[in-house]
Amino acid sequence: MKRLLTIFLTLLLTVSLLPAGLAIAETEGDYEYTVENGEATITRYTGAGGDITIPSTLGGYPVTSIGDEAFWGCRSLTSVTIGNGVTSIGDYAFYHCTSLASVTIGNGVTSIGEWAFTFCSSLTSVEVESNNPSYMDIDGVLFNKNGTTLIKYPEGKTASSYTIPAGVTSIGDSAFDQCDSLTSVVIPDSVISIGYAAFQSCDSLTSVTIPNSVTSIGGWAFNLCDSLTSIEIPASVTFIGESPLSQCDRLTSIEVAENNPNYKDVNGVLFDKAGSVLIQYPAGKPETEYTVPNGVVSIGTWAFFGCDYLASGTIPNS
């Protein structure tokens, strides 16, 4: 009896230490899910893949959410239809679903998390029901409802060039990430911001013109754009995130408009306007040695990442 009482008290203590409202995972068919406030969230898919439709209920509860990482790495998944009952798609929900070719989003989805459809190399179309209040698609490209933010250009599209529609003001984080087929992208004068990793790993991108409307370029925006040879930053840009052009193997020059108030280039190397911060050294510069200029007090994060030609460098006392 004493042993049973000890076990009972241990279990009681364990339950009492659980976070309030913690949902316990359950399973039905190919899905693991949790229930909170009478609504089910898919936390993991365990099925064979192929073409699937998200179930409207699990365990008798309406499915309203696809949780973070729920389908991460489901490489056999080929298409998914998300019904009208689902209101949110979590961060990384379909990340690295390499066979996923098409996604249909119902009219109930009002929230799509970060990197939800990234590393989906076969994805050619994201379609949104026309009466969805928060999102829309234009030729299979995902936008917010009023068309001001380009959220995701499908990585599996085979077109070599793309013109972003006029009226877009923001290119979202990772919007073109992994779009290997694109050789050129036309950015309209309406765009104000280019998001974090927006064009990361666009291996075939050879040219991009940043218009004078752009004020912000996120970190890693053009990281791993191996075919990009040069880029010009206009006078309008007032913010550049860390390592915007690292590991661009053929990039030999970063040019900045002379009247830019916050940034400048010195022989194709990107600095802040005062010359005190070295932000980015182009990875494709053929020189084997480089002397950081006097007056530089900080070398930015990943500033020389991927600079395979460099054999030696000199860092000043400043």
PDB file of N, CA and C in Angstrom, residues 81-161:
ATOM      1  N   THR A  81      -4.373  19.927 -49.765  1.00  0.00           N
ATOM      2  CA  THR A  81      -5.524  20.823 -49.797  1.00  0.00           C
ATOM      3  C   THR A  81      -5.899  21.146 -48.362  1.00  0.00           C
ATOM      4  N   ILE A  82      -5.914  22.433 -48.055  1.00  0.00           N
ATOM      5  CA  ILE A  82      -6.198  22.895 -46.701  1.00  0.00           C
ATOM      6  C   ILE A  82      -7.601  23.480 -46.696  1.00  0.00           C
ATOM      7  N   GLY A  83      -8.497  22.847 -45.982  1.00  0.00           N
ATOM      8  CA  GLY A  83      -9.910  23.219 -45.997  1.00  0.00           C
ATOM      9  C   GLY A  83     -10.216  24.526 -45.303  1.00  0.00           C
ATOM     10  N   ASN A  84     -11.492  24.906 -45.388  1.00  0.00           N
ATOM     11  CA  ASN A  84     -11.907  26.217 -44.884  1.00  0.00           C
ATOM     12  C   ASN A  84     -11.887  26.326 -43.363  1.00  0.00           C
ATOM     13  N   GLY A  85     -11.844  25.190 -42.670  1.00  0.00           N
ATOM     14  CA  GLY A  85     -11.846  25.232 -41.216  1.00  0.00           C
ATOM     15  C   GLY A  85     -10.518  25.616 -40.607  1.00  0.00           C
ATOM     16  N   VAL A  86      -9.437  25.451 -41.353  1.00  0.00           N
ATOM     17  CA  VAL A  86      -8.097  25.764 -40.840  1.00  0.00           C
ATOM     18  C   VAL A  86      -7.890  27.277 -40.879  1.00  0.00           C
ATOM     19  N   THR A  87      -7.438  27.834 -39.742  1.00  0.00           N
ATOM     20  CA  THR A  87      -7.207  29.282 -39.673  1.00  0.00           C
ATOM     21  C   THR A  87      -5.731  29.652 -39.624  1.00  0.00           C
ATOM     22  N   SER A  88      -4.858  28.727 -39.244  1.00  0.00           N
ATOM     23  CA  SER A  88      -3.436  29.079 -39.154  1.00  0.00           C
ATOM     24  C   SER A  88      -2.538  27.934 -39.607  1.00  0.00           C
ATOM     25  N   ILE A  89      -1.441  28.319 -40.259  1.00  0.00           N
ATOM     26  CA  ILE A  89      -0.394  27.399 -40.699  1.00  0.00           C
ATOM     27  C   ILE A  89       0.883  27.823 -39.988  1.00  0.00           C
ATOM     28  N   GLY A  90       1.491  26.937 -39.245  1.00  0.00           N
ATOM     29  CA  GLY A  90       2.600  27.294 -38.366  1.00  0.00           C
ATOM     30  C   GLY A  90       3.925  27.486 -39.074  1.00  0.00           C
ATOM     31  N   ASP A  91       4.908  27.968 -38.312  1.00  0.00           N
ATOM     32  CA  ASP A  91       6.273  28.133 -38.814  1.00  0.00           C
ATOM     33  C   ASP A  91       6.824  26.784 -39.278  1.00  0.00           C
ATOM     34  N   TYR A  92       7.496  26.793 -40.441  1.00  0.00           N
ATOM     35  CA  TYR A  92       8.150  25.596 -40.976  1.00  0.00           C
ATOM     36  C   TYR A  92       7.177  24.433 -41.194  1.00  0.00           C
ATOM     37  N   ALA A  93       5.901  24.715 -41.335  1.00  0.00           N
ATOM     38  CA  ALA A  93       4.889  23.653 -41.377  1.00  0.00           C
ATOM     39  C   ALA A  93       5.155  22.623 -42.472  1.00  0.00           C
ATOM     40  N   PHE A  94       5.555  23.072 -43.670  1.00  0.00           N
ATOM     41  CA  PHE A  94       5.818  22.160 -44.782  1.00  0.00           C
ATOM     42  C   PHE A  94       7.272  22.268 -45.253  1.00  0.00           C
ATOM     43  N   TYR A  95       8.124  22.670 -44.367  1.00  0.00           N
ATOM     44  CA  TYR A  95       9.543  22.853 -44.668  1.00  0.00           C
ATOM     45  C   TYR A  95      10.168  21.543 -45.148  1.00  0.00           C
ATOM     46  N   HIS A  96      10.924  21.639 -46.250  1.00  0.00           N
ATOM     47  CA  HIS A  96      11.672  20.502 -46.797  1.00  0.00           C
ATOM     48  C   HIS A  96      10.770  19.363 -47.266  1.00  0.00           C
ATOM     49  N   CYS A  97       9.568  19.703 -47.729  1.00  0.00           N
ATOM     50  CA  CYS A  97       8.720  18.714 -48.394  1.00  0.00           C
ATOM     51  C   CYS A  97       9.074  18.766 -49.877  1.00  0.00           C
ATOM     52  N   THR A  98      10.100  18.029 -50.258  1.00  0.00           N
ATOM     53  CA  THR A  98      10.747  18.214 -51.551  1.00  0.00           C
ATOM     54  C   THR A  98       9.928  17.716 -52.743  1.00  0.00           C
ATOM     55  N   SER A  99       8.902  16.911 -52.514  1.00  0.00           N
ATOM     56  CA  SER A  99       8.048  16.441 -53.614  1.00  0.00           C
ATOM     57  C   SER A  99       6.730  17.208 -53.688  1.00  0.00           C
ATOM     58  N   LEU A 100       6.508  18.114 -52.772  1.00  0.00           N
ATOM     59  CA  LEU A 100       5.257  18.866 -52.734  1.00  0.00           C
ATOM     60  C   LEU A 100       5.170  19.792 -53.948  1.00  0.00           C
ATOM     61  N   ALA A 101       4.180  19.544 -54.816  1.00  0.00           N
ATOM     62  CA  ALA A 101       4.065  20.287 -56.071  1.00  0.00           C
ATOM     63  C   ALA A 101       2.993  21.371 -56.025  1.00  0.00           C
ATOM     64  N   SER A 102       1.953  21.169 -55.233  1.00  0.00           N
ATOM     65  CA  SER A 102       0.882  22.163 -55.198  1.00  0.00           C
ATOM     66  C   SER A 102       0.243  22.229 -53.819  1.00  0.00           C
ATOM     67  N   VAL A 103      -0.189  23.453 -53.488  1.00  0.00           N
ATOM     68  CA  VAL A 103      -0.875  23.701 -52.222  1.00  0.00           C
ATOM     69  C   VAL A 103      -2.127  24.506 -52.522  1.00  0.00           C
ATOM     70  N   THR A 104      -3.246  24.087 -51.949  1.00  0.00           N
ATOM     71  CA  THR A 104      -4.496  24.846 -52.053  1.00  0.00           C
ATOM     72  C   THR A 104      -4.899  25.286 -50.656  1.00  0.00           C
ATOM     73  N   ILE A 105      -5.071  26.586 -50.490  1.00  0.00           N
ATOM     74  CA  ILE A 105      -5.386  27.164 -49.175  1.00  0.00           C
ATOM     75  C   ILE A 105      -6.834  27.640 -49.178  1.00  0.00           C
ATOM     76  N   GLY A 106      -7.598  27.189 -48.188  1.00  0.00           N
ATOM     77  CA  GLY A 106      -9.005  27.543 -48.094  1.00  0.00           C
ATOM     78  C   GLY A 106      -9.237  28.971 -47.645  1.00  0.00           C
ATOM     79  N   ASN A 107     -10.506  29.309 -47.489  1.00  0.00           N
ATOM     80  CA  ASN A 107     -10.849  30.704 -47.175  1.00  0.00           C
ATOM     81  C   ASN A 107     -10.736  31.055 -45.697  1.00  0.00           C
ATOM     82  N   GLY A 108     -10.400  30.055 -44.857  1.00  0.00           N
ATOM     83  CA  GLY A 108     -10.334  30.333 -43.423  1.00  0.00           C
ATOM     84  C   GLY A 108      -8.965  30.742 -42.911  1.00  0.00           C
ATOM     85  N   VAL A 109      -7.902  30.499 -43.685  1.00  0.00           N
ATOM     86  CA  VAL A 109      -6.540  30.745 -43.207  1.00  0.00           C
ATOM     87  C   VAL A 109      -6.272  32.247 -43.113  1.00  0.00           C
ATOM     88  N   THR A 110      -5.930  32.685 -41.917  1.00  0.00           N
ATOM     89  CA  THR A 110      -5.615  34.107 -41.697  1.00  0.00           C
ATOM     90  C   THR A 110      -4.188  34.307 -41.212  1.00  0.00           C
ATOM     91  N   SER A 111      -3.442  33.212 -41.007  1.00  0.00           N
ATOM     92  CA  SER A 111      -2.069  33.324 -40.517  1.00  0.00           C
ATOM     93  C   SER A 111      -1.214  32.215 -41.134  1.00  0.00           C
ATOM     94  N   ILE A 112      -0.102  32.627 -41.760  1.00  0.00           N
ATOM     95  CA  ILE A 112       0.873  31.678 -42.307  1.00  0.00           C
ATOM     96  C   ILE A 112       2.226  31.998 -41.690  1.00  0.00           C
ATOM     97  N   GLY A 113       2.849  31.024 -41.060  1.00  0.00           N
ATOM     98  CA  GLY A 113       4.085  31.233 -40.324  1.00  0.00           C
ATOM     99  C   GLY A 113       5.306  31.361 -41.214  1.00  0.00           C
ATOM    100  N   GLU A 114       6.423  31.655 -40.580  1.00  0.00           N
ATOM    101  CA  GLU A 114       7.687  31.834 -41.281  1.00  0.00           C
ATOM    102  C   GLU A 114       8.163  30.530 -41.926  1.00  0.00           C
ATOM    103  N   TRP A 115       8.708  30.649 -43.141  1.00  0.00           N
ATOM    104  CA  TRP A 115       9.346  29.538 -43.842  1.00  0.00           C
ATOM    105  C   TRP A 115       8.412  28.335 -43.992  1.00  0.00           C
ATOM    106  N   ALA A 116       7.115  28.582 -44.046  1.00  0.00           N
ATOM    107  CA  ALA A 116       6.143  27.490 -44.078  1.00  0.00           C
ATOM    108  C   ALA A 116       6.297  26.609 -45.313  1.00  0.00           C
ATOM    109  N   PHE A 117       6.687  27.202 -46.457  1.00  0.00           N
ATOM    110  CA  PHE A 117       6.805  26.441 -47.705  1.00  0.00           C
ATOM    111  C   PHE A 117       8.207  26.550 -48.311  1.00  0.00           C
ATOM    112  N   THR A 118       9.217  26.692 -47.459  1.00  0.00           N
ATOM    113  CA  THR A 118      10.597  26.810 -47.931  1.00  0.00           C
ATOM    114  C   THR A 118      11.243  25.435 -48.051  1.00  0.00           C
ATOM    115  N   PHE A 119      12.206  25.324 -48.974  1.00  0.00           N
ATOM    116  CA  PHE A 119      12.861  24.064 -49.308  1.00  0.00           C
ATOM    117  C   PHE A 119      11.856  23.062 -49.878  1.00  0.00           C
ATOM    118  N   CYS A 120      10.845  23.582 -50.556  1.00  0.00           N
ATOM    119  CA  CYS A 120       9.898  22.739 -51.292  1.00  0.00           C
ATOM    120  C   CYS A 120      10.265  22.865 -52.765  1.00  0.00           C
ATOM    121  N   SER A 121      11.253  22.113 -53.185  1.00  0.00           N
ATOM    122  CA  SER A 121      11.875  22.314 -54.494  1.00  0.00           C
ATOM    123  C   SER A 121      10.983  21.940 -55.668  1.00  0.00           C
ATOM    124  N   SER A 122       9.916  21.188 -55.438  1.00  0.00           N
ATOM    125  CA  SER A 122       9.003  20.804 -56.520  1.00  0.00           C
ATOM    126  C   SER A 122       7.758  21.686 -56.573  1.00  0.00           C
ATOM    127  N   LEU A 123       7.639  22.614 -55.644  1.00  0.00           N
ATOM    128  CA  LEU A 123       6.421  23.412 -55.545  1.00  0.00           C
ATOM    129  C   LEU A 123       6.306  24.396 -56.710  1.00  0.00           C
ATOM    130  N   THR A 124       5.221  24.259 -57.481  1.00  0.00           N
ATOM    131  CA  THR A 124       5.007  25.139 -58.627  1.00  0.00           C
ATOM    132  C   THR A 124       3.831  26.080 -58.438  1.00  0.00           C
ATOM    133  N   SER A 125       2.981  25.811 -57.449  1.00  0.00           N
ATOM    134  CA  SER A 125       1.792  26.644 -57.307  1.00  0.00           C
ATOM    135  C   SER A 125       1.259  26.636 -55.880  1.00  0.00           C
ATOM    136  N   VAL A 126       0.967  27.833 -55.383  1.00  0.00           N
ATOM    137  CA  VAL A 126       0.219  27.988 -54.132  1.00  0.00           C
ATOM    138  C   VAL A 126      -1.063  28.720 -54.500  1.00  0.00           C
ATOM    139  N   GLU A 127      -2.197  28.025 -54.426  1.00  0.00           N
ATOM    140  CA  GLU A 127      -3.474  28.607 -54.810  1.00  0.00           C
ATOM    141  C   GLU A 127      -4.295  28.914 -53.565  1.00  0.00           C
ATOM    142  N   VAL A 128      -4.976  30.060 -53.590  1.00  0.00           N
ATOM    143  CA  VAL A 128      -5.768  30.513 -52.460  1.00  0.00           C
ATOM    144  C   VAL A 128      -7.211  30.732 -52.908  1.00  0.00           C
ATOM    145  N   GLU A 129      -8.164  30.229 -52.127  1.00  0.00           N
ATOM    146  CA  GLU A 129      -9.577  30.456 -52.436  1.00  0.00           C
ATOM    147  C   GLU A 129      -9.836  31.956 -52.553  1.00  0.00           C
ATOM    148  N   SER A 130     -10.638  32.335 -53.528  1.00  0.00           N
ATOM    149  CA  SER A 130     -10.812  33.751 -53.861  1.00  0.00           C
ATOM    150  C   SER A 130     -11.425  34.572 -52.742  1.00  0.00           C
ATOM    151  N   ASN A 131     -12.203  33.940 -51.854  1.00  0.00           N
ATOM    152  CA  ASN A 131     -12.839  34.699 -50.774  1.00  0.00           C
ATOM    153  C   ASN A 131     -12.061  34.654 -49.465  1.00  0.00           C
ATOM    154  N   ASN A 132     -10.788  34.206 -49.523  1.00  0.00           N
ATOM    155  CA  ASN A 132      -9.947  34.278 -48.326  1.00  0.00           C
ATOM    156  C   ASN A 132      -9.712  35.748 -47.971  1.00  0.00           C
ATOM    157  N   PRO A 133      -9.905  36.143 -46.707  1.00  0.00           N
ATOM    158  CA  PRO A 133      -9.808  37.561 -46.347  1.00  0.00           C
ATOM    159  C   PRO A 133      -8.384  38.072 -46.160  1.00  0.00           C
ATOM    160  N   SER A 134      -7.393  37.171 -46.077  1.00  0.00           N
ATOM    161  CA  SER A 134      -6.037  37.585 -45.717  1.00  0.00           C
ATOM    162  C   SER A 134      -4.996  37.355 -46.816  1.00  0.00           C
ATOM    163  N   TYR A 135      -5.253  36.417 -47.719  1.00  0.00           N
ATOM    164  CA  TYR A 135      -4.252  36.053 -48.714  1.00  0.00           C
ATOM    165  C   TYR A 135      -4.886  35.895 -50.095  1.00  0.00           C
ATOM    166  N   MET A 136      -4.027  35.952 -51.107  1.00  0.00           N
ATOM    167  CA  MET A 136      -4.443  35.669 -52.471  1.00  0.00           C
ATOM    168  C   MET A 136      -3.240  35.128 -53.233  1.00  0.00           C
ATOM    169  N   ASP A 137      -3.516  34.570 -54.408  1.00  0.00           N
ATOM    170  CA  ASP A 137      -2.404  34.193 -55.272  1.00  0.00           C
ATOM    171  C   ASP A 137      -2.577  34.856 -56.626  1.00  0.00           C
ATOM    172  N   ILE A 138      -1.450  35.133 -57.253  1.00  0.00           N
ATOM    173  CA  ILE A 138      -1.430  35.621 -58.627  1.00  0.00           C
ATOM    174  C   ILE A 138      -0.565  34.649 -59.413  1.00  0.00           C
ATOM    175  N   ASP A 139      -1.205  33.890 -60.288  1.00  0.00           N
ATOM    176  CA  ASP A 139      -0.500  32.873 -61.076  1.00  0.00           C
ATOM    177  C   ASP A 139       0.303  31.929 -60.187  1.00  0.00           C
ATOM    178  N   GLY A 140      -0.288  31.542 -59.063  1.00  0.00           N
ATOM    179  CA  GLY A 140       0.351  30.571 -58.181  1.00  0.00           C
ATOM    180  C   GLY A 140       1.387  31.124 -57.234  1.00  0.00           C
ATOM    181  N   VAL A 141       1.576  32.453 -57.237  1.00  0.00           N
ATOM    182  CA  VAL A 141       2.508  33.116 -56.315  1.00  0.00           C
ATOM    183  C   VAL A 141       1.689  33.678 -55.157  1.00  0.00           C
ATOM    184  N   LEU A 142       2.164  33.470 -53.938  1.00  0.00           N
ATOM    185  CA  LEU A 142       1.406  33.826 -52.742  1.00  0.00           C
ATOM    186  C   LEU A 142       1.662  35.270 -52.318  1.00  0.00           C
ATOM    187  N   PHE A 143       0.565  36.025 -52.127  1.00  0.00           N
ATOM    188  CA  PHE A 143       0.609  37.413 -51.674  1.00  0.00           C
ATOM    189  C   PHE A 143      -0.356  37.602 -50.508  1.00  0.00           C
ATOM    190  N   ASN A 144      -0.177  38.722 -49.783  1.00  0.00           N
ATOM    191  CA  ASN A 144      -1.231  39.107 -48.853  1.00  0.00           C
ATOM    192  C   ASN A 144      -2.428  39.596 -49.668  1.00  0.00           C
ATOM    193  N   LYS A 145      -3.566  39.832 -49.010  1.00  0.00           N
ATOM    194  CA  LYS A 145      -4.816  40.052 -49.730  1.00  0.00           C
ATOM    195  C   LYS A 145      -4.788  41.281 -50.631  1.00  0.00           C
ATOM    196  N   ASN A 146      -4.165  42.349 -50.162  1.00  0.00           N
ATOM    197  CA  ASN A 146      -4.165  43.568 -50.985  1.00  0.00           C
ATOM    198  C   ASN A 146      -2.995  43.639 -51.955  1.00  0.00           C
ATOM    199  N   GLY A 147      -2.201  42.576 -52.009  1.00  0.00           N
ATOM    200  CA  GLY A 147      -1.133  42.496 -52.997  1.00  0.00           C
ATOM    201  C   GLY A 147       0.064  43.376 -52.721  1.00  0.00           C
ATOM    202  N   THR A 148       0.228  43.817 -51.484  1.00  0.00           N
ATOM    203  CA  THR A 148       1.364  44.685 -51.168  1.00  0.00           C
ATOM    204  C   THR A 148       2.591  43.915 -50.690  1.00  0.00           C
ATOM    205  N   THR A 149       2.393  42.661 -50.267  1.00  0.00           N
ATOM    206  CA  THR A 149       3.521  41.843 -49.817  1.00  0.00           C
ATOM    207  C   THR A 149       3.580  40.552 -50.608  1.00  0.00           C
ATOM    208  N   LEU A 150       4.727  40.308 -51.249  1.00  0.00           N
ATOM    209  CA  LEU A 150       4.958  39.037 -51.925  1.00  0.00           C
ATOM    210  C   LEU A 150       5.513  38.087 -50.874  1.00  0.00           C
ATOM    211  N   ILE A 151       4.741  37.066 -50.556  1.00  0.00           N
ATOM    212  CA  ILE A 151       5.087  36.168 -49.451  1.00  0.00           C
ATOM    213  C   ILE A 151       5.942  34.990 -49.915  1.00  0.00           C
ATOM    214  N   LYS A 152       5.533  34.339 -51.010  1.00  0.00           N
ATOM    215  CA  LYS A 152       6.286  33.167 -51.465  1.00  0.00           C
ATOM    216  C   LYS A 152       6.127  32.950 -52.962  1.00  0.00           C
ATOM    217  N   TYR A 153       7.268  32.949 -53.642  1.00  0.00           N
ATOM    218  CA  TYR A 153       7.346  32.530 -55.039  1.00  0.00           C
ATOM    219  C   TYR A 153       7.747  31.059 -55.020  1.00  0.00           C
ATOM    220  N   PRO A 154       6.918  30.167 -55.573  1.00  0.00           N
ATOM    221  CA  PRO A 154       7.205  28.728 -55.472  1.00  0.00           C
ATOM    222  C   PRO A 154       8.537  28.347 -56.103  1.00  0.00           C
ATOM    223  N   GLU A 155       9.302  27.566 -55.375  1.00  0.00           N
ATOM    224  CA  GLU A 155      10.660  27.224 -55.781  1.00  0.00           C
ATOM    225  C   GLU A 155      10.720  26.353 -57.032  1.00  0.00           C
ATOM    226  N   GLY A 156       9.654  25.618 -57.324  1.00  0.00           N
ATOM    227  CA  GLY A 156       9.665  24.709 -58.452  1.00  0.00           C
ATOM    228  C   GLY A 156       9.247  25.340 -59.766  1.00  0.00           C
ATOM    229  N   LYS A 157       8.874  26.598 -59.755  1.00  0.00           N
ATOM    230  CA  LYS A 157       8.528  27.265 -61.011  1.00  0.00           C
ATOM    231  C   LYS A 157       9.759  27.288 -61.919  1.00  0.00           C
ATOM    232  N   THR A 158       9.530  27.072 -63.209  1.00  0.00           N
ATOM    233  CA  THR A 158      10.656  26.917 -64.130  1.00  0.00           C
ATOM    234  C   THR A 158      10.960  28.159 -64.957  1.00  0.00           C
ATOM    235  N   ALA A 159      10.183  29.222 -64.791  1.00  0.00           N
ATOM    236  CA  ALA A 159      10.437  30.444 -65.560  1.00  0.00           C
ATOM    237  C   ALA A 159      11.807  31.004 -65.201  1.00  0.00           C
ATOM    238  N   SER A 160      12.487  31.581 -66.199  1.00  0.00           N
ATOM    239  CA  SER A 160      13.819  32.129 -65.965  1.00  0.00           C
ATOM    240  C   SER A 160      13.779  33.580 -65.486  1.00  0.00           C
ATOM    241  N   SER A 161      12.643  34.242 -65.670  1.00  0.00           N
ATOM    242  CA  SER A 161      12.543  35.633 -65.226  1.00  0.00           C
ATOM    243  C   SER A 161      11.166  35.871 -64.604  1.00  0.00           C
TER     244      SER A 161
END
